Amino acid sequence: MIDPEEQPSSFIHHNSTQEPARRDIGHFLFGHPLQTADEGHQTIRKRVGLAVFASDALSSTAYATQEILVILAGAGTMAFGYVFPISIVIIGLLAIVVISYEQIIHAYPDGGGAYIVAYDNLGRYPALIAAAALLIDYILTVSVSVSSGVAQIVSAYPQFFEYRVPLAIIFVAFITLINLRGVKEAGAAFAIPSYFFIVIMLLLIGVGLFRMFSGSLGVVLDPPHVENLGKSTLTNFALAFLLLHAFSSGTAALTGVEAISNGITAFNEPRSRNAGITLIWMAVILGVLFIGISFLARAVQAVPSEAETVISQLARTIFAGPGWLYLFVIVGTTVILILAANTAFAGFPRLSAMLAHDGFMPRQLTYRGSRLVYSYGIVSLGAIASVLIFIFQASVTRLIPLYAIGVFLSFTLAQSGMARRWWRSGRLKSADNPSHAAHGLQYDKGWFIKMLSNGFGAVCTAIVMGIFAVTKFHDGAWVVLILTPVLIGVFVFIQRHYTSLATGLSLDHYGEPPPYLSRHRVLVPLSSVHQGTLAALRYARILSDDVTAVHVSIEPEDTERARKHWEKWGRGTRLVIVDSPYRLFLEPLLIYIEEILATRQPNEIITIVVPHFVATHRIHNLLHMQTAELLRRELLSTPGVVITEVPYQIL
Amino acid sequence: MIDPEEQPSSFIHHNSTQEPARRDIGHFLFGHPLQTADEGHQTIRKRVGLAVFASDALSSTAYATQEILVILAGAGTMAFGYVFPISIVIIGLLAIVVISYEQIIHAYPDGGGAYIVAYDNLGRYPALIAAAALLIDYILTVSVSVSSGVAQIVSAYPQFFEYRVPLAIIFVAFITLINLRGVKEAGAAFAIPSYFFIVIMLLLIGVGLFRMFSGSLGVVLDPPHVENLGKSTLTNFALAFLLLHAFSSGTAALTGVEAISNGITAFNEPRSRNAGITLIWMAVILGVLFIGISFLARAVQAVPSEAETVISQLARTIFAGPGWLYLFVIVGTTVILILAANTAFAGFPRLSAMLAHDGFMPRQLTYRGSRLVYSYGIVSLGAIASVLIFIFQASVTRLIPLYAIGVFLSFTLAQSGMARRWWRSGRLKSADNPSHAAHGLQYDKGWFIKMLSNGFGAVCTAIVMGIFAVTKFHDGAWVVLILTPVLIGVFVFIQRHYTSLATGLSLDHYGEPPPYLSRHRVLVPLSSVHQGTLAALRYARILSDDVTAVHVSIEPEDTERARKHWEKWGRGTRLVIVDSPYRLFLEPLLIYIEEILATRQPNEIITIVVPHFVATHRIHNLLHMQTAELLRRELLSTPGVVITEVPYQIL
C-alpha cells in the first residue's frame, strides 16, 4: 500500500496484483477473474494446439456429408452417388484454403484473423465486411454445432426428438454459464475429447473400410424416412444447379479452418512454424474424416434425415448395432460439437475487443478480461444463438444456408488481402518509400508465387461464395446479405461518434484551462429530518461553507416538524421552505434550483447533495423516492450542476 | 426570487407558483401539471356532479341485464322470465345501499370511501381489506367497462367481432394516454355524454313501453345464437342455485354507486347535502334504466350473446331497425362505458395516495400531483386491465365473476363501520371519555335508527357477497379471494418497512450529532486526459485540497499519453497509476479504493469524482462506460464513500 501523502513525486505507480474482495453472488457463480488474456506467458505444444483449435473444424464433419445428401435428395436416391465426387471437390478447396492460411500464419505471427489481414492490406471497409461476416459466423457456429450435437443425441435416443429445441437451448445456456465463469482454452479439457473424437472416427472409418473390402459391410438397416425426396429426372441445368447447391452445403466442412490463424500466439516458439504444422495436421485429419464419412455413407446407403444423423446410421451399420462403440461415436461427436460451439464463445469477444480497440464497437468491450463488460458479449452471443435455434427449430439443414457464406466471405477477404500484400512486397524492391507499407511488410523473394497462390485461393473462395449466395439465397442466405451491411453501418456509426467526441474533447487546441472554480453552493433537499438527512448535511458542510437545506412543503404538519427538528439538529444551516400548492415534490424543487442557477456566476458551481437510503433488501428500493435519479434526469444537461448522493443505511 | 445570502434568518419561506421550464418530450405528450388535487377551489353543481360521478354506476346497466340472462340460459329459454323479478330484488338492494351511503355522505363530508370509513371505525385490518377489494375493483371496472363498450360496437359492426380483444386494448391504451396527460373530472367532457346516455336510454325505454302497450312491439328479429342453453327441467335446489347465481351477476348493476361518497369535496356547499341529493337522483335514474331494460328485454325476448348485446337487440327492435336512433344508443352506451373506465383511472391513484399517506403503499404515491410518480399508477392500471382483457378475451361474462365481489366486500365494510359508528355515537351520551372517538364523532339523536339502517345494509351486502362467493367461486371469484389477502400482505410488509426505518433513523434517542468531518480525500479515476477529465479535476479541486487522480494502466501507450497530458494539464495534482495485469478496469480501481479505505480515519470521508459523458442522443450512452454506476453498485454499502459524477458534454 502506497500512501500518496508521502510521495513527493506527482506520479505514483501503484502495483497491485491481489484480487479485490468482492462480496456479490456473481463471484461465486462466475468465479474469479482468469488470466485468459495473458496468452503469451503460457504457450502450448502442437499436439495440445491441435486439440484446442481443431474442434471447430473437425466437428463440421459431423454434418457436412449429411447436408450434401439433403440437397441431393431433391434428385432422388440415385443422386446420392454424387456425394463422393462433391466431397473430393471440397477437399480440393480445403487444400487451397489451407495453403493460403499457411502463408497468413507466417506473415502474421501475432495472430491474423480475416479482420486484421483485411484491415492491414485492403483498408477499413473490407476489414469491416470481414468483421461483420465473422461475428455472424460465430453466432451460427454456436447454433449449428449445438443443433447438430442434439441431433446426434436424438439419433441415439429418439424419445427426445420432440424436445430437441429446449435441449439445444439448455446446452447453449450451459455453455454460456461455463463461459461466464471463464474457461481456459487449453489443457486436458479440450485435448481428451478432441483426440477421443479423432480416434473413434478413424476407428469407425477403418472398420468400415475393412468390412467393406472384406464384403461383410451391409447397408443401413431400417433407415429413417427421407423427407423431400424428389424425382430422379432433372434437366441438365436443374441438375447442375442441384450439384452446386449440394456443394455449397458441403463447404460447411471448411468452417473453423481459420481458427489456428487467430491463435498463433498460443503456440510454443517458433510459433508460426508450430502453428503452420498444426494447421496441416488438422487439414489432413479433417480431409480423411470427411472423405471417409462421405465414402462410407454412400457405401452403406445412409440417407439424410432430421430423425437420425448420417453419423448415427454409419456407426450402427459399421459397428453392427447400437453397442458401446456406437455410443462412443455419438458421445464423441456430441462433445466435439459442443466444444466447437464453445470456441465461438472465445472468438466472439476476442474479435469484439479488437473492433472496440479500433473504435468500431463500444469501448467497454476492450476490457475483455473484466467480467462486468465481458459478460455482455457472452450473454448476447448465447441469447442470439438460442433465438436462432428456436426460429429454425434446431434443424441443421435449415441453419446451414445462413452459415458458410460468412466464412467464405472472410476467407476471400483474408486471401485477397494476402495477395495484395505479396504484390506490395514485390514492389518494395524497387520502391524507396516503405512508409505506406503494411504491418511488418518486407521484401519476399517468393512474392510472385505466394501472390498467385493466395490470389488463386481468393478467386476460388469468391466463386464458392457466389455459388453459395445464388443457390442458397432463397433458403436464408439473404438474411446474411442484409445483416452484413447493417452491422457495417453500426460499426461506422460508432466510429464516427468516437471520432467526433475525441475531437470535441481534445486538449490540442484547448488554449488555457478554465480558471479554478471560485464559489461552491451546496443545496440539500430534504423532506424530513432524520439521521440520513444529518449524514447528508455533515457531508455538505465539508464541501462548502455555503450550504442551504431545501424543504418542499406538502403537508403543513410535516413542514412544522421538519422546521423544529432543524432548529435543534441543523447546526444553524440555512433552511429554505418551498411551497408546493399542487402537492408536487420535484417540480417546486426544480423551480428553486433554476432560480438559483439564473443568478449563477461564471466560476460558480452548484452541488445538490441528496440523502440516499441504501436498502438492505433490493425490494425496499421500490419504496423510496429515487430523488437523485429524478434530479439527475432533469438536470444532467445543465452545466454547473453536480448531483451527489450521500448513502445512509440503518446499521 | 429570494437570495438566501441576504436573509438573516435561518428559515426562509420560498413561495413559487410558476411552473418549471421543462424541456422533455413527456411534457408535450402528457401536458402541464394540472390542478386536479386542488379540488376545494373549484366545486361543481349538482347537475354536473351527477354527470361526473354517475358514469360508473349508470354504465353498468349496459351489461347487468345481459349477465342475468346469461346465467338463466342454463335453465333454458323459459327461465328468461326470471329476469324481471331478479331485477326488482336488485333494485331493492340498491335502495338499501343508497340509504346507507346517504348516511356516509353526511357523516364524512370530506369524502368517505370504504377505506376511510373502515379505518376510522373498524381499525386497520378491515380498512386494508376494503382497500385491497377497491384496488382490485378499479382494475376490473376498466376491464369490464371497456369490454362491454367494445361488445356494443361489435354488435353494430359484426365484422369487428374477431378484433374485439385488440380493440379493447387500444381503448385502454387510449384512456391511459389521456390520463397521463391529465384530465379534469369535471365539465362538459363528462356532462354531455352522461346526459346524452340518460336521454337516449330513457327515450329507448319510453318508446319501448309505448309500443308495447300500443301492441306494435314485436320480438327480436333474427336473434343471435344462444350458447350454453340448458335443459328446462331442473331440481328445486339447482333452480334456486341458478337464481342466486343470476342474481349475483345482476348485482354488477350496483357497482359505482359508491363513487359520489369519495368525491363529496367536489360539490358546492352545502356539499354533503348536494352530494346526498345527487346520490338519490343517480339511484333513481339507475333504477329506472335497469328495471326498464330488464322489463323490455323480456318483452322483446332478447337473448344473451357474445355476438350481440342485449342493448343492441333492444334498440334495433324498439327503434325498428338499425337507423340513427339505434346508432345513438350504441354510441351513447359505448361512450359512457369508456367514461366509466376513465373514473377508475382517477380513483385508483387517489386511493393509492391515501394508502401511501398511511404508509401502506410506496410513499412516492402521495405526491399524486407529480406526473413522474403519478404516471406509474396509471400505467400499471392500464397494463393490468389490458392483461385481464387479454386473458378473458374481452368477454364481460367471463370477467363479471371477478368483479362485484370486491364491490360488495367494500360495501359491507363501509356499512359495518357506519353501524359501529352509530353505536359509539349512542354510547357517547353516557360515556365521559371521547378520546377514543373516531373522526368527528358526536352524539346523534337518531343513532339507533341509523345504526339499524346501516347494520341492515351491511347484513344485506354481506349476504350478497356470500351468495356471490359461493355461486361464482368456480367461475373466477376465487381469484379475488386469493388476491385480496396477498394485497393485504403487501400493505403490511410495506408498513413494517417504513415503521422500522423511521425508528432506525429517528433522532429521538440519537444523543449528540457526530462531529464534523475533518478530512476529505477526493479520487478522480481517469482513463485518458481530455476536457471532460479536466472538468472533473476542476470540480474535485474545489471540494478538497487532497485530490488524487487515478489512472488504471491497461495499454502502456495510453498510460504514457495520459501521464504526458497530465504533466501539462494536471495542475500539479497527484496522479497514481494502477497496474492492471489482466486488462481489467474496475477491479484494480476497487482494490486501490479499498486500500485507501483501510487507512481511513474516523472523521474522514472519501469522494470519488467520476467524469461522466452526457450524450446528446440516448443511444450514445451505450458507447460509454458507466463507471460511476459500476462503482456505485460496488461501493454503495461501504460507509464513508460518496460517488459523484461530474457531467460534461460537447457544446
mmCIF file of N, CA and C in Angstrom, chain A residues 10 12-15 18 364 366-367 369-370 372 497-498 501 504-506 511 514-516 531 538-539 554 569 571 575-577 579 582-584 586 591 595 603 607 613 622-624 633-634 642 644 650, chain B residues 10-15 18 23 35 357 364 366-367 369-370 372 497-498 501 504-506 511 514-516 531 538-539 554 569 571 575-577 579 583-584 586 591 595 603 607 613 622-624 642 644 650:
data_model
loop_
_atom_site.group_PDB
_atom_site.id
_atom_site.type_symbol
_atom_site.label_atom_id
_atom_site.label_comp_id
_atom_site.label_asym_id
_atom_site.label_seq_id
_atom_site.Cartn_x
_atom_site.Cartn_y
_atom_site.Cartn_z
ATOM 1 N N SER A 10 4.646 13.655 -8.271
ATOM 2 C CA SER A 10 3.219 13.732 -8.549
ATOM 3 C C SER A 10 2.747 12.534 -9.360
ATOM 4 N N ILE A 12 2.609 8.480 -9.266
ATOM 5 C CA ILE A 12 2.843 7.359 -8.379
ATOM 6 C C ILE A 12 2.431 6.099 -9.111
ATOM 7 N N HIS A 13 3.320 5.138 -9.101
ATOM 8 C CA HIS A 13 2.968 3.892 -9.750
ATOM 9 C C HIS A 13 2.495 2.916 -8.697
ATOM 10 N N HIS A 14 1.280 2.517 -8.844
ATOM 11 C CA HIS A 14 0.681 1.665 -7.828
ATOM 12 C C HIS A 14 0.550 0.262 -8.382
ATOM 13 N N ASN A 15 1.196 -0.661 -7.712
ATOM 14 C CA ASN A 15 1.234 -2.020 -8.228
ATOM 15 C C ASN A 15 0.441 -2.933 -7.338
ATOM 16 N N GLN A 18 -3.130 -8.381 -6.260
ATOM 17 C CA GLN A 18 -4.116 -9.157 -5.487
ATOM 18 C C GLN A 18 -5.518 -8.893 -6.028
ATOM 19 N N GLN A 364 -16.119 -0.245 -24.017
ATOM 20 C CA GLN A 364 -16.057 -1.087 -22.824
ATOM 21 C C GLN A 364 -15.577 -2.494 -23.164
ATOM 22 N N THR A 366 -13.208 -3.501 -24.860
ATOM 23 C CA THR A 366 -11.763 -3.741 -24.870
ATOM 24 C C THR A 366 -11.298 -4.307 -23.541
ATOM 25 N N TYR A 367 -12.002 -3.994 -22.464
ATOM 26 C CA TYR A 367 -11.618 -4.568 -21.172
ATOM 27 C C TYR A 367 -12.102 -5.999 -21.154
ATOM 28 N N GLY A 369 -10.989 -8.709 -20.257
ATOM 29 C CA GLY A 369 -10.813 -9.547 -19.078
ATOM 30 C C GLY A 369 -11.849 -9.253 -18.003
ATOM 31 N N SER A 370 -12.373 -8.050 -18.024
ATOM 32 C CA SER A 370 -13.258 -7.653 -16.943
ATOM 33 C C SER A 370 -14.625 -8.298 -17.107
ATOM 34 N N LEU A 372 -17.418 -7.718 -15.801
ATOM 35 C CA LEU A 372 -18.597 -6.864 -15.854
ATOM 36 C C LEU A 372 -18.993 -6.496 -17.273
ATOM 37 N N HIS A 497 -18.985 8.458 -33.918
ATOM 38 C CA HIS A 497 -19.266 9.044 -32.606
ATOM 39 C C HIS A 497 -17.974 9.243 -31.824
ATOM 40 N N TYR A 498 -17.147 8.204 -31.767
ATOM 41 C CA TYR A 498 -15.899 8.312 -31.005
ATOM 42 C C TYR A 498 -14.979 9.374 -31.588
ATOM 43 N N LEU A 501 -16.259 12.774 -30.826
ATOM 44 C CA LEU A 501 -16.101 13.012 -29.396
ATOM 45 C C LEU A 501 -14.653 13.357 -29.070
ATOM 46 N N GLY A 504 -13.920 16.764 -30.154
ATOM 47 C CA GLY A 504 -14.581 17.754 -29.310
ATOM 48 C C GLY A 504 -13.918 17.909 -27.960
ATOM 49 N N LEU A 505 -13.382 16.801 -27.425
ATOM 50 C CA LEU A 505 -12.821 16.838 -26.081
ATOM 51 C C LEU A 505 -11.313 17.060 -26.089
ATOM 52 N N SER A 506 -10.749 17.102 -27.285
ATOM 53 C CA SER A 506 -9.298 17.152 -27.380
ATOM 54 C C SER A 506 -8.734 18.390 -26.700
ATOM 55 N N GLY A 511 -6.153 25.763 -25.636
ATOM 56 C CA GLY A 511 -5.707 27.012 -25.038
ATOM 57 C C GLY A 511 -5.453 26.806 -23.561
ATOM 58 N N PRO A 514 -9.667 26.430 -18.000
ATOM 59 C CA PRO A 514 -10.513 27.436 -17.351
ATOM 60 C C PRO A 514 -9.998 27.692 -15.935
ATOM 61 N N PRO A 515 -10.277 28.882 -15.404
ATOM 62 C CA PRO A 515 -9.770 29.197 -14.059
ATOM 63 C C PRO A 515 -10.412 28.272 -13.015
ATOM 64 N N TYR A 516 -9.808 28.247 -11.854
ATOM 65 C CA TYR A 516 -10.389 27.470 -10.755
ATOM 66 C C TYR A 516 -11.784 27.968 -10.450
ATOM 67 N N GLN A 531 -31.639 10.774 10.726
ATOM 68 C CA GLN A 531 -30.194 10.514 10.725
ATOM 69 C C GLN A 531 -29.596 10.576 9.320
ATOM 70 N N ARG A 538 -23.856 16.701 7.112
ATOM 71 C CA ARG A 538 -22.469 16.583 7.556
ATOM 72 C C ARG A 538 -21.537 16.586 6.343
ATOM 73 N N TYR A 539 -21.943 15.850 5.315
ATOM 74 C CA TYR A 539 -21.129 15.806 4.109
ATOM 75 C C TYR A 539 -21.141 17.163 3.414
ATOM 76 N N ILE A 554 -45.325 20.032 1.614
ATOM 77 C CA ILE A 554 -46.523 19.419 1.062
ATOM 78 C C ILE A 554 -47.595 19.335 2.136
ATOM 79 N N TRP A 569 -31.192 20.261 15.250
ATOM 80 C CA TRP A 569 -30.129 19.435 14.689
ATOM 81 C C TRP A 569 -29.445 20.069 13.489
ATOM 82 N N ARG A 571 -27.633 22.635 13.033
ATOM 83 C CA ARG A 571 -26.344 23.310 13.256
ATOM 84 C C ARG A 571 -26.309 24.692 12.625
ATOM 85 N N LEU A 575 -32.270 26.977 6.239
ATOM 86 C CA LEU A 575 -33.309 26.087 5.712
ATOM 87 C C LEU A 575 -34.293 26.904 4.895
ATOM 88 N N VAL A 576 -34.445 26.565 3.641
ATOM 89 C CA VAL A 576 -35.408 27.258 2.790
ATOM 90 C C VAL A 576 -36.630 26.357 2.652
ATOM 91 N N ILE A 577 -37.797 26.932 2.859
ATOM 92 C CA ILE A 577 -39.017 26.141 2.700
ATOM 93 C C ILE A 577 -39.710 26.579 1.421
ATOM 94 N N ASP A 579 -42.867 26.310 -1.075
ATOM 95 C CA ASP A 579 -44.282 25.922 -1.095
ATOM 96 C C ASP A 579 -44.602 25.024 -2.271
ATOM 97 N N TYR A 582 -49.452 22.355 -5.369
ATOM 98 C CA TYR A 582 -50.082 21.243 -6.100
ATOM 99 C C TYR A 582 -49.686 19.885 -5.542
ATOM 100 N N ARG A 583 -49.146 19.860 -4.332
ATOM 101 C CA ARG A 583 -48.672 18.613 -3.727
ATOM 102 C C ARG A 583 -47.576 17.958 -4.556
ATOM 103 N N LEU A 584 -46.873 18.756 -5.339
ATOM 104 C CA LEU A 584 -45.776 18.194 -6.115
ATOM 105 C C LEU A 584 -44.524 18.220 -5.256
ATOM 106 N N LEU A 586 -41.049 17.256 -6.868
ATOM 107 C CA LEU A 586 -39.883 17.536 -7.686
ATOM 108 C C LEU A 586 -39.944 18.916 -8.333
ATOM 109 N N ILE A 591 -37.862 24.378 -9.741
ATOM 110 C CA ILE A 591 -38.026 25.823 -9.921
ATOM 111 C C ILE A 591 -37.015 26.561 -9.055
ATOM 112 N N GLU A 595 -33.976 28.961 -10.254
ATOM 113 C CA GLU A 595 -33.819 30.360 -9.830
ATOM 114 C C GLU A 595 -32.407 30.616 -9.308
ATOM 115 N N ASN A 603 -17.799 31.428 -12.413
ATOM 116 C CA ASN A 603 -16.936 30.425 -11.806
ATOM 117 C C ASN A 603 -17.584 29.720 -10.633
ATOM 118 N N THR A 607 -23.724 22.172 -6.112
ATOM 119 C CA THR A 607 -23.827 20.744 -5.851
ATOM 120 C C THR A 607 -25.124 20.498 -5.090
ATOM 121 N N PHE A 613 -31.198 6.546 0.730
ATOM 122 C CA PHE A 613 -31.332 5.387 1.603
ATOM 123 C C PHE A 613 -30.874 4.129 0.877
ATOM 124 N N LEU A 622 -37.927 0.022 -3.998
ATOM 125 C CA LEU A 622 -39.157 0.474 -4.643
ATOM 126 C C LEU A 622 -39.954 1.401 -3.732
ATOM 127 N N LEU A 623 -39.651 1.333 -2.446
ATOM 128 C CA LEU A 623 -40.460 2.092 -1.502
ATOM 129 C C LEU A 623 -39.877 3.474 -1.233
ATOM 130 N N HIS A 624 -38.822 3.824 -1.948
ATOM 131 C CA HIS A 624 -38.206 5.125 -1.698
ATOM 132 C C HIS A 624 -38.090 5.926 -2.984
ATOM 133 N N ARG A 633 -31.984 13.117 -14.031
ATOM 134 C CA ARG A 633 -32.655 13.094 -15.329
ATOM 135 C C ARG A 633 -33.002 14.495 -15.802
ATOM 136 N N GLU A 634 -33.366 15.354 -14.846
ATOM 137 C CA GLU A 634 -33.791 16.699 -15.218
ATOM 138 C C GLU A 634 -32.610 17.632 -15.462
ATOM 139 N N VAL A 642 -23.933 19.691 -10.154
ATOM 140 C CA VAL A 642 -23.483 18.333 -9.879
ATOM 141 C C VAL A 642 -24.410 17.751 -8.828
ATOM 142 N N THR A 644 -25.030 14.769 -6.084
ATOM 143 C CA THR A 644 -24.301 13.798 -5.285
ATOM 144 C C THR A 644 -25.264 13.102 -4.333
ATOM 145 N N ILE A 650 -29.311 1.806 7.676
ATOM 146 C CA ILE A 650 -29.528 1.517 9.093
ATOM 147 C C ILE A 650 -28.586 0.397 9.447
ATOM 148 N N SER B 10 -32.495 31.857 9.653
ATOM 149 C CA SER B 10 -32.048 30.595 9.084
ATOM 150 C C SER B 10 -33.225 29.832 8.461
ATOM 151 N N PHE B 11 -34.456 30.327 8.615
ATOM 152 C CA PHE B 11 -35.605 29.721 7.927
ATOM 153 C C PHE B 11 -36.118 30.667 6.865
ATOM 154 N N ILE B 12 -36.171 30.195 5.701
ATOM 155 C CA ILE B 12 -36.622 31.059 4.614
ATOM 156 C C ILE B 12 -37.814 30.404 3.968
ATOM 157 N N HIS B 13 -38.860 31.165 3.784
ATOM 158 C CA HIS B 13 -40.026 30.611 3.126
ATOM 159 C C HIS B 13 -40.009 31.030 1.668
ATOM 160 N N HIS B 14 -39.945 30.049 0.814
ATOM 161 C CA HIS B 14 -39.814 30.358 -0.595
ATOM 162 C C HIS B 14 -41.128 30.036 -1.279
ATOM 163 N N ASN B 15 -41.686 31.047 -1.909
ATOM 164 C CA ASN B 15 -43.000 30.871 -2.484
ATOM 165 C C ASN B 15 -42.914 30.925 -3.993
ATOM 166 N N GLN B 18 -45.015 29.511 -10.103
ATOM 167 C CA GLN B 18 -44.794 29.369 -11.545
ATOM 168 C C GLN B 18 -44.362 27.939 -11.862
ATOM 169 N N ARG B 23 -38.118 20.637 -20.462
ATOM 170 C CA ARG B 23 -37.731 20.605 -21.858
ATOM 171 C C ARG B 23 -38.063 19.292 -22.543
ATOM 172 N N GLN B 35 -54.194 21.102 -11.881
ATOM 173 C CA GLN B 35 -54.518 21.389 -10.502
ATOM 174 C C GLN B 35 -55.564 20.406 -9.979
ATOM 175 N N HIS B 357 -50.115 7.546 2.039
ATOM 176 C CA HIS B 357 -50.046 8.511 3.128
ATOM 177 C C HIS B 357 -50.049 7.794 4.474
ATOM 178 N N GLN B 364 -43.866 7.426 -2.489
ATOM 179 C CA GLN B 364 -43.843 8.327 -3.638
ATOM 180 C C GLN B 364 -45.255 8.611 -4.154
ATOM 181 N N THR B 366 -47.831 9.426 -2.686
ATOM 182 C CA THR B 366 -48.553 10.542 -2.070
ATOM 183 C C THR B 366 -48.405 11.811 -2.885
ATOM 184 N N TYR B 367 -47.300 11.926 -3.615
ATOM 185 C CA TYR B 367 -47.146 13.108 -4.475
ATOM 186 C C TYR B 367 -48.014 12.891 -5.688
ATOM 187 N N GLY B 369 -49.930 14.581 -7.408
ATOM 188 C CA GLY B 369 -49.963 15.550 -8.496
ATOM 189 C C GLY B 369 -48.748 15.422 -9.410
ATOM 190 N N SER B 370 -47.675 14.877 -8.872
ATOM 191 C CA SER B 370 -46.443 14.865 -9.650
ATOM 192 C C SER B 370 -46.498 13.789 -10.717
ATOM 193 N N LEU B 372 -44.322 12.464 -12.521
ATOM 194 C CA LEU B 372 -43.269 11.457 -12.564
ATOM 195 C C LEU B 372 -43.627 10.213 -11.774
ATOM 196 N N HIS B 497 -41.868 -1.979 6.929
ATOM 197 C CA HIS B 497 -40.605 -1.405 6.487
ATOM 198 C C HIS B 497 -40.497 0.063 6.901
ATOM 199 N N TYR B 498 -41.542 0.822 6.641
ATOM 200 C CA TYR B 498 -41.491 2.250 6.957
ATOM 201 C C TYR B 498 -41.364 2.468 8.466
ATOM 202 N N LEU B 501 -37.911 1.629 9.617
ATOM 203 C CA LEU B 501 -36.996 2.633 9.101
ATOM 204 C C LEU B 501 -37.077 3.905 9.927
ATOM 205 N N GLY B 504 -35.418 3.404 13.149
ATOM 206 C CA GLY B 504 -33.959 3.335 12.990
ATOM 207 C C GLY B 504 -33.336 4.685 12.736
ATOM 208 N N LEU B 505 -34.047 5.547 12.018
ATOM 209 C CA LEU B 505 -33.472 6.837 11.635
ATOM 210 C C LEU B 505 -33.855 7.954 12.593
ATOM 211 N N SER B 506 -34.697 7.616 13.562
ATOM 212 C CA SER B 506 -35.244 8.659 14.427
ATOM 213 C C SER B 506 -34.133 9.387 15.179
ATOM 214 N N GLY B 511 -28.939 11.248 20.835
ATOM 215 C CA GLY B 511 -27.825 11.844 21.578
ATOM 216 C C GLY B 511 -27.238 12.996 20.792
ATOM 217 N N PRO B 514 -22.882 13.410 15.335
ATOM 218 C CA PRO B 514 -21.463 13.092 15.181
ATOM 219 C C PRO B 514 -20.687 14.365 14.877
ATOM 220 N N PRO B 515 -19.396 14.384 15.222
ATOM 221 C CA PRO B 515 -18.616 15.605 14.979
ATOM 222 C C PRO B 515 -18.507 15.891 13.481
ATOM 223 N N TYR B 516 -18.098 17.103 13.191
ATOM 224 C CA TYR B 516 -17.889 17.460 11.784
ATOM 225 C C TYR B 516 -16.835 16.562 11.163
ATOM 226 N N GLN B 531 -10.997 17.196 -22.054
ATOM 227 C CA GLN B 531 -11.717 18.307 -21.429
ATOM 228 C C GLN B 531 -12.647 17.836 -20.310
ATOM 229 N N ARG B 538 -11.334 20.033 -12.039
ATOM 230 C CA ARG B 538 -11.680 21.375 -11.596
ATOM 231 C C ARG B 538 -12.684 21.296 -10.437
ATOM 232 N N TYR B 539 -13.645 20.404 -10.590
ATOM 233 C CA TYR B 539 -14.638 20.238 -9.533
ATOM 234 C C TYR B 539 -13.992 19.635 -8.289
ATOM 235 N N ILE B 554 -3.882 0.006 -18.730
ATOM 236 C CA ILE B 554 -4.212 -1.195 -19.496
ATOM 237 C C ILE B 554 -3.300 -1.301 -20.703
ATOM 238 N N TRP B 569 -1.519 19.480 -18.073
ATOM 239 C CA TRP B 569 -2.850 19.987 -17.719
ATOM 240 C C TRP B 569 -3.278 19.659 -16.285
ATOM 241 N N ARG B 571 -2.248 20.459 -13.388
ATOM 242 C CA ARG B 571 -2.112 21.490 -12.363
ATOM 243 C C ARG B 571 -1.422 20.961 -11.118
ATOM 244 N N LEU B 575 -0.958 12.101 -9.530
ATOM 245 C CA LEU B 575 -1.542 11.069 -10.399
ATOM 246 C C LEU B 575 -1.009 9.713 -9.965
ATOM 247 N N VAL B 576 -1.888 8.830 -9.614
ATOM 248 C CA VAL B 576 -1.473 7.479 -9.240
ATOM 249 C C VAL B 576 -1.779 6.557 -10.411
ATOM 250 N N ILE B 577 -0.795 5.748 -10.809
ATOM 251 C CA ILE B 577 -1.032 4.813 -11.895
ATOM 252 C C ILE B 577 -1.147 3.409 -11.315
ATOM 253 N N ASP B 579 -1.531 -0.542 -11.884
ATOM 254 C CA ASP B 579 -1.313 -1.568 -12.908
ATOM 255 C C ASP B 579 -2.510 -2.481 -13.033
ATOM 256 N N ARG B 583 -5.840 -6.700 -17.816
ATOM 257 C CA ARG B 583 -6.639 -5.828 -18.686
ATOM 258 C C ARG B 583 -7.987 -5.478 -18.067
ATOM 259 N N LEU B 584 -8.065 -5.530 -16.756
ATOM 260 C CA LEU B 584 -9.308 -5.160 -16.100
ATOM 261 C C LEU B 584 -9.298 -3.663 -15.861
ATOM 262 N N LEU B 586 -12.186 -1.996 -13.709
ATOM 263 C CA LEU B 586 -12.858 -1.681 -12.459
ATOM 264 C C LEU B 586 -12.155 -2.301 -11.264
ATOM 265 N N ILE B 591 -9.561 -2.220 -5.836
ATOM 266 C CA ILE B 591 -8.504 -2.614 -4.888
ATOM 267 C C ILE B 591 -7.858 -1.363 -4.323
ATOM 268 N N GLU B 595 -7.815 -0.102 -0.456
ATOM 269 C CA GLU B 595 -6.593 0.151 0.304
ATOM 270 C C GLU B 595 -6.628 1.520 0.970
ATOM 271 N N ASN B 603 -13.055 10.407 11.151
ATOM 272 C CA ASN B 603 -13.816 11.547 10.645
ATOM 273 C C ASN B 603 -13.468 11.894 9.211
ATOM 274 N N THR B 607 -14.477 10.968 -1.422
ATOM 275 C CA THR B 607 -15.366 11.214 -2.543
ATOM 276 C C THR B 607 -14.669 10.761 -3.823
ATOM 277 N N PHE B 613 -19.762 11.411 -19.268
ATOM 278 C CA PHE B 613 -20.122 11.998 -20.553
ATOM 279 C C PHE B 613 -21.635 12.007 -20.738
ATOM 280 N N LEU B 622 -24.766 3.946 -24.669
ATOM 281 C CA LEU B 622 -24.310 2.560 -24.724
ATOM 282 C C LEU B 622 -22.835 2.473 -25.057
ATOM 283 N N LEU B 623 -22.300 3.547 -25.616
ATOM 284 C CA LEU B 623 -20.920 3.510 -26.073
ATOM 285 C C LEU B 623 -19.953 3.983 -25.005
ATOM 286 N N HIS B 624 -20.456 4.248 -23.799
ATOM 287 C CA HIS B 624 -19.576 4.745 -22.757
ATOM 288 C C HIS B 624 -19.704 3.913 -21.505
ATOM 289 N N VAL B 642 -18.460 8.442 -1.009
ATOM 290 C CA VAL B 642 -19.504 9.106 -1.787
ATOM 291 C C VAL B 642 -19.036 9.150 -3.235
ATOM 292 N N THR B 644 -19.551 10.769 -6.960
ATOM 293 C CA THR B 644 -20.116 11.942 -7.617
ATOM 294 C C THR B 644 -19.758 11.904 -9.083
ATOM 295 N N ILE B 650 -20.273 17.880 -24.985
ATOM 296 C CA ILE B 650 -19.645 18.662 -26.039
ATOM 297 C C ILE B 650 -20.623 19.735 -26.428
#
